[in-house]
Coordinates of C-alpha atoms and ligand atoms in Angstrom, one line a residue:
X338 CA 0.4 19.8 -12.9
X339 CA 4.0 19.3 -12.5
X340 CA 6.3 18.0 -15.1
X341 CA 8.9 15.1 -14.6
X342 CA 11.0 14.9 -10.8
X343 CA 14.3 14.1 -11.1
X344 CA 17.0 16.2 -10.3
X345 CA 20.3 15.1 -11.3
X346 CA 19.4 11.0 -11.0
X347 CA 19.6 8.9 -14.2
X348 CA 16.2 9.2 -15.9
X349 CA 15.9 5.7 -16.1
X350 CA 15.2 5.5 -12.6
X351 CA 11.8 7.0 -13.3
X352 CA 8.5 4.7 -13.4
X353 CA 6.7 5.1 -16.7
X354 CA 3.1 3.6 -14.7
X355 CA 3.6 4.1 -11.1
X356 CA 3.0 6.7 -9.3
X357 CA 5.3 9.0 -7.9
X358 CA 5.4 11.8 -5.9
X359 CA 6.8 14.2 -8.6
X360 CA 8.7 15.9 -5.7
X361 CA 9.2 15.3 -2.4
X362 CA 7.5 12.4 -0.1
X363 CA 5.0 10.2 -0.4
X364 CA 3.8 7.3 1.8
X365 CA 0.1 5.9 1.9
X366 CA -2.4 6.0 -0.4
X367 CA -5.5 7.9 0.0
X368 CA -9.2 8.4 -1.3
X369 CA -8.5 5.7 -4.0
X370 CA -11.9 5.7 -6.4
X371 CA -13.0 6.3 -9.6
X372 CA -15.3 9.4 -10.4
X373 CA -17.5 9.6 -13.0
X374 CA -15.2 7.1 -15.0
X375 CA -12.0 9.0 -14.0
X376 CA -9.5 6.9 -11.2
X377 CA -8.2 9.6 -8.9
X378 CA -5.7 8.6 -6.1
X379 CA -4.5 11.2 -3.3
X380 CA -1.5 10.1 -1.3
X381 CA 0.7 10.7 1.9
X382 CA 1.9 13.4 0.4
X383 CA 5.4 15.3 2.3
X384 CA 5.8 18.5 0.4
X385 CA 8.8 20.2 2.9
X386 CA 11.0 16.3 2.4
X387 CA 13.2 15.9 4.0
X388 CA 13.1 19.1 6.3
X389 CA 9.7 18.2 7.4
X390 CA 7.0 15.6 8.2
X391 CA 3.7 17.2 8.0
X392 CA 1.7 15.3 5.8
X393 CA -0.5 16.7 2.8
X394 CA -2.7 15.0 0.7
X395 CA -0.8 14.6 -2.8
X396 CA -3.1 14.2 -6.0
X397 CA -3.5 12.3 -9.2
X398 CA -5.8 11.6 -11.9
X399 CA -5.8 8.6 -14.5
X400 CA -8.3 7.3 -17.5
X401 CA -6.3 4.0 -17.1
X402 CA -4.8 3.5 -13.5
X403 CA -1.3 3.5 -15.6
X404 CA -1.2 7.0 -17.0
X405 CA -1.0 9.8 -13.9
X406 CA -2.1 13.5 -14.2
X407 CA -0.4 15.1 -11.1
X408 CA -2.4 18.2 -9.9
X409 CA -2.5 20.5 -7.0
X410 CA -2.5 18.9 -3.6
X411 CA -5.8 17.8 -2.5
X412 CA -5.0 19.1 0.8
X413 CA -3.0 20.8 3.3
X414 CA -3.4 21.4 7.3
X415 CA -6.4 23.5 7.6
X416 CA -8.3 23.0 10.6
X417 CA -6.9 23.6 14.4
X418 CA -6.6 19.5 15.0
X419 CA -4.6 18.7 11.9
X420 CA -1.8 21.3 12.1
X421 CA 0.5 18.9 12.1
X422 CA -0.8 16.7 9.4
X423 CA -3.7 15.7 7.2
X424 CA -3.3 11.8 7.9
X425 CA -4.8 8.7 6.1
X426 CA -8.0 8.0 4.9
X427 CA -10.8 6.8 2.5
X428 CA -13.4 7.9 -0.4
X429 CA -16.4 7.2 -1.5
X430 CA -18.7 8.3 -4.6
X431 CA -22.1 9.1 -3.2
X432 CA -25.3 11.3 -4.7
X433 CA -25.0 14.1 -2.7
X434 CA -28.0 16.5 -1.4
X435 CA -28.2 18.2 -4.9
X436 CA -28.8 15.1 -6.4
X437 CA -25.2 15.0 -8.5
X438 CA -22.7 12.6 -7.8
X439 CA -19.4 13.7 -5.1
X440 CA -16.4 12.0 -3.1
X441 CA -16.9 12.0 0.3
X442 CA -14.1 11.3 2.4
X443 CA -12.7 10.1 5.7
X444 CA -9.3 11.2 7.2
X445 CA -7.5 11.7 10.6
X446 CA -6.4 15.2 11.7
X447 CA -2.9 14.7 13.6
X448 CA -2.1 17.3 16.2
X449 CA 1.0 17.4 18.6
X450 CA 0.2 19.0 21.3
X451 CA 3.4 20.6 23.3
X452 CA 5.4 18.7 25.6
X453 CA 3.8 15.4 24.2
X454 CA 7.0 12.5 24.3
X455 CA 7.3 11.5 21.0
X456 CA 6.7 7.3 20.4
X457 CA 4.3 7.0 23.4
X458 CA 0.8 6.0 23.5
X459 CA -0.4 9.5 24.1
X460 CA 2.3 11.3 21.8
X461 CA 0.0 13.0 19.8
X462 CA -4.3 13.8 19.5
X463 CA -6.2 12.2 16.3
X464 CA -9.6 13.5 15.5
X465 CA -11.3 12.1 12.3
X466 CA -12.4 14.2 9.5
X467 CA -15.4 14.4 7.0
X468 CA -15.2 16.5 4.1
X469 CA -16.4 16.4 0.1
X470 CA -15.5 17.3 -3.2
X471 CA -18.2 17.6 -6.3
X472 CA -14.8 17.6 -9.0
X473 CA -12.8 15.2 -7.1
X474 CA -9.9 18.3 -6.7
X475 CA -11.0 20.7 -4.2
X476 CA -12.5 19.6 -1.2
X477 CA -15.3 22.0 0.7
X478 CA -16.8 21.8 3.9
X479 CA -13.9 20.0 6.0
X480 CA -15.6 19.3 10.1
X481 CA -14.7 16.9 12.5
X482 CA -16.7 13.6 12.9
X483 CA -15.1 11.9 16.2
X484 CA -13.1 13.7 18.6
X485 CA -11.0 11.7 21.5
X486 CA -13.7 12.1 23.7
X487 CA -15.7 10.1 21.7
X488 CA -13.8 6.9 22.0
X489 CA -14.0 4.0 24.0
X490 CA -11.8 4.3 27.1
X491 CA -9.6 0.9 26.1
X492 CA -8.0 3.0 23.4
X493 CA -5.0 5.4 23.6
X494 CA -4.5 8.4 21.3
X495 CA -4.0 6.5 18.3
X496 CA -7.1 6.1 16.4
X497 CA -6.5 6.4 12.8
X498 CA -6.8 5.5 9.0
X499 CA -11.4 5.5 8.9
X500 CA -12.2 3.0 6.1
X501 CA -16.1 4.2 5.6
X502 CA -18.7 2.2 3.3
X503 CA -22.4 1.8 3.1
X504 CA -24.3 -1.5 3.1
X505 CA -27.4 -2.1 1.0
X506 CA -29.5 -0.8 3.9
X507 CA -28.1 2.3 3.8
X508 CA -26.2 2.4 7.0
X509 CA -22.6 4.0 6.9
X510 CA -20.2 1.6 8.6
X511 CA -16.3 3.1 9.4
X512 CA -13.3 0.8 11.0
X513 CA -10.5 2.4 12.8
X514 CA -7.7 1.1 13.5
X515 CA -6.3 1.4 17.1
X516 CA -4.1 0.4 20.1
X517 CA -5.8 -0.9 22.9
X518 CA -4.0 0.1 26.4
X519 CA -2.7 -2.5 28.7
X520 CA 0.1 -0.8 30.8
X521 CA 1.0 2.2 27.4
X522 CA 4.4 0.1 26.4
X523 CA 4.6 -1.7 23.1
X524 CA 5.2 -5.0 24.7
X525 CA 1.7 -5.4 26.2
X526 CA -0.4 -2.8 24.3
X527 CA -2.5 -4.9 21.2
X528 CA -3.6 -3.5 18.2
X529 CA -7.4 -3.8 17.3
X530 CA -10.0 -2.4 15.1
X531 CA -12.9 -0.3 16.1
X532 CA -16.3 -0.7 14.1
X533 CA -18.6 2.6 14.1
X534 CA -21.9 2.5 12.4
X535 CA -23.9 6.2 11.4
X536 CA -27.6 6.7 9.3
X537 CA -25.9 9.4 7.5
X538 CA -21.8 9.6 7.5
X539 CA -22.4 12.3 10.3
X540 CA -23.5 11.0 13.6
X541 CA -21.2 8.0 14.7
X542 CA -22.0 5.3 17.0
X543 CA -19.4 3.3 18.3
X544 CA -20.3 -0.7 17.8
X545 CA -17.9 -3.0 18.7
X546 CA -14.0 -3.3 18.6
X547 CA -12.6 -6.3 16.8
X548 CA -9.9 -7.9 18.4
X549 CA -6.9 -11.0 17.5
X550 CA -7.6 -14.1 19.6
X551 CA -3.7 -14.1 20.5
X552 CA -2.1 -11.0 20.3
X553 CA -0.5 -9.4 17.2
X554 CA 1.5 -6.3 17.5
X555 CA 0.7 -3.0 19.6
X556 CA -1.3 -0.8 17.0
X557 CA -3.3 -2.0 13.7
X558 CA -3.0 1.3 10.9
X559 CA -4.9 1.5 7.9
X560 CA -7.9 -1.1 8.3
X561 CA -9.5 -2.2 5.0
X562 CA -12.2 -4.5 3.8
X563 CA -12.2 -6.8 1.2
X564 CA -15.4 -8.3 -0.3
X565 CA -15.3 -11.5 -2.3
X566 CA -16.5 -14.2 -2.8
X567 CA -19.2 -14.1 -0.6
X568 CA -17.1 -13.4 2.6
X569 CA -15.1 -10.2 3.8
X570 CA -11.6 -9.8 4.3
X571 CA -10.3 -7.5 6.8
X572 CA -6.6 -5.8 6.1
X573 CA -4.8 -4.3 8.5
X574 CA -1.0 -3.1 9.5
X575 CA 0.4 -4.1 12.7
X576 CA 3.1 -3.0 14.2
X577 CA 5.7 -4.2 16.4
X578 CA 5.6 -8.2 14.8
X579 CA 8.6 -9.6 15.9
X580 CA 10.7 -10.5 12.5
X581 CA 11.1 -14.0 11.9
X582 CA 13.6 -15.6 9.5
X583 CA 10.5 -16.5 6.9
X584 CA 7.7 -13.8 7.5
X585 CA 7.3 -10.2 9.2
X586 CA 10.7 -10.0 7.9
X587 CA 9.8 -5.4 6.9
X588 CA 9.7 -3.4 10.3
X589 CA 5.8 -3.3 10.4
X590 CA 3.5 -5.7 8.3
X591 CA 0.6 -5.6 5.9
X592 CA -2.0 -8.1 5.6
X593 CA -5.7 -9.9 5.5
X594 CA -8.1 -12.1 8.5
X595 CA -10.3 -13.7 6.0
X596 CA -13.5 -13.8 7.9
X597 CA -16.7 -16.1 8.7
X598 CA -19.0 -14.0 7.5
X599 CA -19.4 -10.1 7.4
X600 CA -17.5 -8.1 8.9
X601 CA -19.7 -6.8 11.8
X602 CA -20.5 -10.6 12.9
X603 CA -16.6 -10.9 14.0
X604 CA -16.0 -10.1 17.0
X605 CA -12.1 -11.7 17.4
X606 CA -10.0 -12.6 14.1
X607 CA -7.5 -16.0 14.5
X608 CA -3.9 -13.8 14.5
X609 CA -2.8 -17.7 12.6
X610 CA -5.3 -16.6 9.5
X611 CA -2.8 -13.7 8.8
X612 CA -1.7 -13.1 5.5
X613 CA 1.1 -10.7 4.3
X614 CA 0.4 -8.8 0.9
X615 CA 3.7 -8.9 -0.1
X616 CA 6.9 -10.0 1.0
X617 CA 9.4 -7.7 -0.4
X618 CA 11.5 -4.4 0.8
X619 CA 9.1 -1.6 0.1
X620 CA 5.5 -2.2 0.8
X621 CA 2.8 -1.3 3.7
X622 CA -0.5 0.7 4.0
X623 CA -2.4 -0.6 0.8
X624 CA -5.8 0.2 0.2
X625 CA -8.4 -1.3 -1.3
X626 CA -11.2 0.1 -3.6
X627 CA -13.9 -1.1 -5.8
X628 CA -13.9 0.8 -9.2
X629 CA -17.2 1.1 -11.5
X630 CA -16.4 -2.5 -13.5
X631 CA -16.8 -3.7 -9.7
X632 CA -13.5 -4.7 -9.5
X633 CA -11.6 -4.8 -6.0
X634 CA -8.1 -3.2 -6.8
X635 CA -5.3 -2.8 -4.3
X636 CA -2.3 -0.1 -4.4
X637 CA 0.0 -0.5 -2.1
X638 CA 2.6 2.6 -0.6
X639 CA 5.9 0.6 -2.1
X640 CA 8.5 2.1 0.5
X641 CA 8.3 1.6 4.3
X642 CA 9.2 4.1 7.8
X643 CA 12.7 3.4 8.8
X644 CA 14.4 1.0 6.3
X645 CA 18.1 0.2 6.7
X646 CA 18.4 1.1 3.0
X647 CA 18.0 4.5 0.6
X648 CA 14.6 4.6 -1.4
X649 CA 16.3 8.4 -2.5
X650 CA 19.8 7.7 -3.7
X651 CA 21.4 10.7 -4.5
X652 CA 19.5 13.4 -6.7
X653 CA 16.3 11.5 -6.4
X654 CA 13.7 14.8 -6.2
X655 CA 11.3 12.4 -4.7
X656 CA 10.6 9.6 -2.2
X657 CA 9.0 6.2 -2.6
X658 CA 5.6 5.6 -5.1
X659 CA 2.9 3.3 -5.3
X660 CA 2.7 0.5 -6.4
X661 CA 1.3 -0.8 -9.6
X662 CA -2.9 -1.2 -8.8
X663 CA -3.4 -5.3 -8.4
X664 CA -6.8 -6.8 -9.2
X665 CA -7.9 -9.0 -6.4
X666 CA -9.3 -12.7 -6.9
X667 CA -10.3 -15.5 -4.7
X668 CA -8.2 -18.6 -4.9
X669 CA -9.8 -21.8 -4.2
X670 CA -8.4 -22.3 -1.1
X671 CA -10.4 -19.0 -0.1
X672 CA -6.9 -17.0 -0.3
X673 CA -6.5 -13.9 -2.0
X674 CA -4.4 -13.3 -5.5
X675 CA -3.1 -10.4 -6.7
X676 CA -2.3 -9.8 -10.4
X677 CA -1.4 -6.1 -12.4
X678 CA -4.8 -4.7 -13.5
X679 CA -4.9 -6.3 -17.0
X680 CA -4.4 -2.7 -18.6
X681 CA -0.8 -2.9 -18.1
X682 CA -1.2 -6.1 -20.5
X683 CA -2.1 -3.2 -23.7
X684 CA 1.6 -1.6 -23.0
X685 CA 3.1 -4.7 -23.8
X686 CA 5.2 -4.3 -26.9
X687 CA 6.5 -7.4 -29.2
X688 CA 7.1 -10.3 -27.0
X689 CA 10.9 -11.9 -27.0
X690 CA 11.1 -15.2 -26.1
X691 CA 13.2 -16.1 -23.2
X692 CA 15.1 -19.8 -23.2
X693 CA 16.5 -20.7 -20.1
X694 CA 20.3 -19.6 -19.5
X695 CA 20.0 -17.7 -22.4
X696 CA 20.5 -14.0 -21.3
X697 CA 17.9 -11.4 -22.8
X698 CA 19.1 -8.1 -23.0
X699 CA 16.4 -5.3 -23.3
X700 CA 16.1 -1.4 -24.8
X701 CA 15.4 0.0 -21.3
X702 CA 13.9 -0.9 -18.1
X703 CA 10.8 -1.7 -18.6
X704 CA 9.5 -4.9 -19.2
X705 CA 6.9 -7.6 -18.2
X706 CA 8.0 -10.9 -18.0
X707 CA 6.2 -13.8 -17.5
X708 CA 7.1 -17.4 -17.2
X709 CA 4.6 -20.6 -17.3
X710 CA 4.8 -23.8 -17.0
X711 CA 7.7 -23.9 -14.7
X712 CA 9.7 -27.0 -13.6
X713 CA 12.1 -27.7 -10.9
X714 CA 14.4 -25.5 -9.2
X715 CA 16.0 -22.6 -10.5
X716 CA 16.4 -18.7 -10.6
X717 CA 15.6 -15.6 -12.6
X718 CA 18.1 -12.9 -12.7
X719 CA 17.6 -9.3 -13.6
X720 CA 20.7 -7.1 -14.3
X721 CA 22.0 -4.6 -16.6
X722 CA 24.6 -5.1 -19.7
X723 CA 26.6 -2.8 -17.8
X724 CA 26.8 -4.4 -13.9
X725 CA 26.0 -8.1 -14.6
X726 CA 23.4 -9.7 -12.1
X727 CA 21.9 -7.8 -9.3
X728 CA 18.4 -9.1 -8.4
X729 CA 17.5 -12.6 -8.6
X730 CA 14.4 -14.3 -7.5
X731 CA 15.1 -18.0 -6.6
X732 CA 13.0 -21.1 -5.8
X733 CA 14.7 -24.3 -4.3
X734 CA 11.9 -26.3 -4.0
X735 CA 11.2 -25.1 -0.3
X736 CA 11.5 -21.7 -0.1
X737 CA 11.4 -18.7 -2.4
X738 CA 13.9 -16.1 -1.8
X739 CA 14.1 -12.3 -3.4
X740 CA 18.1 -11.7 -3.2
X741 CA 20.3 -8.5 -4.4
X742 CA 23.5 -10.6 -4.8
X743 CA 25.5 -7.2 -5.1
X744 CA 29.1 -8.3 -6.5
X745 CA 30.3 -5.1 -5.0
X746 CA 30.6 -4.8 -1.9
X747 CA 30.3 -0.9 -1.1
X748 CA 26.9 -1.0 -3.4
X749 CA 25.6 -3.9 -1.5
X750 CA 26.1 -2.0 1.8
X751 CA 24.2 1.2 0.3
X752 CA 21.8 -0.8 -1.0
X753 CA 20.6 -2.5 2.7
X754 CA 18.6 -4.6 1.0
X755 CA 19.8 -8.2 0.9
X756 CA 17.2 -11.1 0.3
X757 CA 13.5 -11.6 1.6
X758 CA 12.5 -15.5 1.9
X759 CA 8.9 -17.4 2.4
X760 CA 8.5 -20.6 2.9
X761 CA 6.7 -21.9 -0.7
X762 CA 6.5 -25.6 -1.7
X763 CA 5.6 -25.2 -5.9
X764 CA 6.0 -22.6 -7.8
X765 CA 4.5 -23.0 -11.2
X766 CA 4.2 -19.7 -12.5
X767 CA 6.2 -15.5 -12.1
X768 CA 5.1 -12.5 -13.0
X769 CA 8.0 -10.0 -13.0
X770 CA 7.2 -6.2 -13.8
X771 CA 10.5 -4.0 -14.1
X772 CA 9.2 -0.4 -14.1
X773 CA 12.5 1.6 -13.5
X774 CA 13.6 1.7 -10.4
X775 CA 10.8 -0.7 -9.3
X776 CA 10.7 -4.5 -9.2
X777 CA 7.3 -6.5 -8.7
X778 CA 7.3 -10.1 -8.6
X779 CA 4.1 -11.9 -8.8
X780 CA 4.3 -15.7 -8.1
X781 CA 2.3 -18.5 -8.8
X782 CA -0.6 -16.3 -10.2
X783 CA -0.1 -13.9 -7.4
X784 CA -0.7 -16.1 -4.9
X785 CA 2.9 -14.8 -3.3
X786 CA 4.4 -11.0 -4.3
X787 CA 7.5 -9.7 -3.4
X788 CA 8.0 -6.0 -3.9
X789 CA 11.0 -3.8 -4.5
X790 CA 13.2 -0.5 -5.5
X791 CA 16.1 -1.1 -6.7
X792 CA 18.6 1.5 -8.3
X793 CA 21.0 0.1 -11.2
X794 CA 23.5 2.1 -12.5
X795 CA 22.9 0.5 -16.0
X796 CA 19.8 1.4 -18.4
X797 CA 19.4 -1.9 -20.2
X798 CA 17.8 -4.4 -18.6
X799 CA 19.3 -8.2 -18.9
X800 CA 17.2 -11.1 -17.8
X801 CA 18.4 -14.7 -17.6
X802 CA 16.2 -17.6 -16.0
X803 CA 18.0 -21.1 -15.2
X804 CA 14.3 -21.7 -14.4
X805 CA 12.7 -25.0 -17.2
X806 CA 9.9 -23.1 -18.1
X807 CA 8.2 -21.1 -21.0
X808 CA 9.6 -17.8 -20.9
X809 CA 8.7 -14.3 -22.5
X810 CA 9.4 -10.9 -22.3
X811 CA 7.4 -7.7 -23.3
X812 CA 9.3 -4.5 -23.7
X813 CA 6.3 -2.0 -21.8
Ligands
LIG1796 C1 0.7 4.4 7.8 C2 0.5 5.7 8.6 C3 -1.0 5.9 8.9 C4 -1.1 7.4 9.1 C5 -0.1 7.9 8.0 C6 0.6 9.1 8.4 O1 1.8 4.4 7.0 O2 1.3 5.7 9.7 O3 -1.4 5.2 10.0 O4 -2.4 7.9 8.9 O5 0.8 6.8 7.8 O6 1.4 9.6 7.3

């Protein structure tokens, strides 16, 4: 286990209940469960940051999905078709042959093979991966599952991120996500899913891709399902969304098709049903998981390829984290809300009421803060005693807008990140969970969640709300 990460950067950068990579990178999420009543997460995990890409798995245990155990990586390149990384994938707890309980899991080997042109349709070879662990921390018995021959000719080389479950009838079902080849450019190519069914996690049959009605993007990563309310939900990430000034606003997107029925009676998802996650700087590849209270939880990777701004300011030892985990819940209008798992609600210290335009200053920063009953227009500001505002998040009846307002023009500029706007008609109620250097803002009971790293040079968080509302805020 490793100890805390930061090299010369102000501690109170540090997240006390997200994880972090300790050192070095971290992107996606991986293998989220919980084993025998212990939540273990693996991760995208970049151990040679910034000098190199390959891609481990990263490890973590927690009782509570708020207090991390970091341990040895999970794993590193082993097998000829993932020297050059040990890509996404998925876990599940199963009985295995001995009759105890294990994590199996799903993953894509990446290989790039010489001379391959890097950012093409056939810049690199993906097989996918089976392999098990009985403590949840080393893994045994790695083989490949699916190799490129094995896929449908429509697809290119990138076939990636398996999302495997089993139905009540014991089949194994997997969904990869996938470009489809029109002419190998990113203007024509369409991302798509690709369902697989097996009797045993083994021996794969292909069954059917699953396509948009118009086209959206080149390439779908990390496909998920979501099962609630009687209906699934199927998450993807497309890239290559052309930005628009209110949504796909982050280089590649993250979102939900809420479906008919199950998931292998669609055939086509309506590209207009697509709903972002989240609509702030640093989010993409979430993954969903159903933990032993039966609970659907996403985590999201809060950090994104190729930003116009720093998630590493100087000193940081490490690179982007997750997010906190979310509870998902149907909305009556068959939408889906996301909300903190409710044991971030027992680190809540003392509550301090906040007035509106009466500034709050805080110990730290750290803090839940939660307003209800809101009415009209208005903003709520975070900041620190010693820069003054920095972050506000503001409604004007139309829209709802995430905005650094940097006073400073040099920081605003190192910063890259400006504002992030949606189009939203009410807003009743926000959530806003200030974790160090990250920023989570739930609105109107999650129903709309902006995401964010930000880096103040102050420790002591100030809040002030022009928002008429009831106002509070827990130290955490
Ligand atoms: C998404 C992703 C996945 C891939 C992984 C590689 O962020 O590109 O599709 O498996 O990251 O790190």
């Amino acid at each position: 286990m490793d100890t805390l990460s930061i090299a010369q950067a102000p501690l109170h950068w540090e997240p006390h209940f997200h994880l972090t990579p300790g050192h070095g990178w971290m992107n996606d999420p991986n293998a989220l469960c919980q084993f025998r009543g212990t939540y273990h997460f693996c991760y995208q995990y970049g151990p040679d940051w910034p000098n190199s890409d390959t891609k481990w798995w990263g490890h973590a245990t927690s009782p509570d999905l708020l207090t991390w155990t970091r341990t040895e990586p999970a794993m590193a390149p082993e097998l000829p078709e993932e020297r050059d990384g040990v890509w996404s994938g998925c876990a599940l707890v199963e009985t295995g042959p001995d009759g105890t309980e294990r994590i199996r899991v799903f993953y894509t080997a990446h290989l790039v093979p010489e001379g391959a042109v890097p950012h093409t349709a056939y810049d690199h070879v993906a097989h996918q991966v089976a392999t098990h662990s009985s403590d949840g921390v080393r893994y045994q018995d790695r083989h490949v599952i699916l190799s490129p021959a094995d896929y449908p000719a429509e697809v290119c080389a990138h076939v990636r991120d398996p999302k495997v479950w089993r139905e009540a009838d014991g089949t194994w079902w997997m969904l990869l996500g996938t470009r489809l080849v029109v002419d190998e450019s990113r203007e024509r190519d369409t991302g798509a899913v690709m369902l697989w069914s097996s009797p045993d996690g083994e021996a794969w049959t292909f069954n059917r891709f699953v396509r948009p009605m118009e086209r959206l993007g080149y390439m779908w990563e990390c496909p998920n399902i979501v099962r609630l309310g009687g209906r699934d939900y199927l998450a993807v990430c497309p890239q290559g969304m052309p930005h628009e000034e209110l949504r796909w606003q982050n280089r590649w997107q993250a979102g939900y098709f809420p479906l008919a029925g199950r998931m292998q009676q669609a055939d086509t998802v309506d590209a207009a049903s697509f709903t972002e996650w989240d609509h702030g700087f640093d989010f993409y590849a979430p993954q969903i998981f159903v933990d032993q209270q039966g609970r659907s939880i996403l985590v999201g990777w809060m950090g994104t390829f190729d930003p116009s701004y720093s998630s590493a300011p100087e000193g940081l030892a490490w690179c982007h984290c997750l997010t906190l985990p979310r509870e998902l819940s149907l909305a009556t209008d068959g939408s889906l809300l996301q909300w903190p798992v409710r044991e971030l609600d027992a680190r809540r210290g003392t509550p301090i009421q906040l007035a509106p335009n009466v500034p709050l200053t805080c110990a730290n920063m750290h803090a839940d803060i939660l307003l209800k009953d809101i009415r009209g227009t208005g903003a709520l500001a975070l900041g620190t005693t010693e820069e003054g505002e920095l972050l506000s998040l503001a409604f004007n009846g139309e829209r709802l807008s995430l905005v650094f307002g940097q006073t400073d023009a040099a920081k605003a500029a190192a910063l890259g990140r400006t504002h992030r706007t949606i189009a939203c008609s009410a807003l009743t109620d926000l959530r806003v969970v200030v974790d160090g250097s990250t920023v989570e803002v739930y609105a109107n009971r999650g129903a709309q969640v902006f995401s964010t790293r930000w880096f103040p040079a102050g420790n002591q968080l100030v809040v002030n709300s022009s928002l008429t509302a009831q106002g509070v805020a827990y130290p955490l």
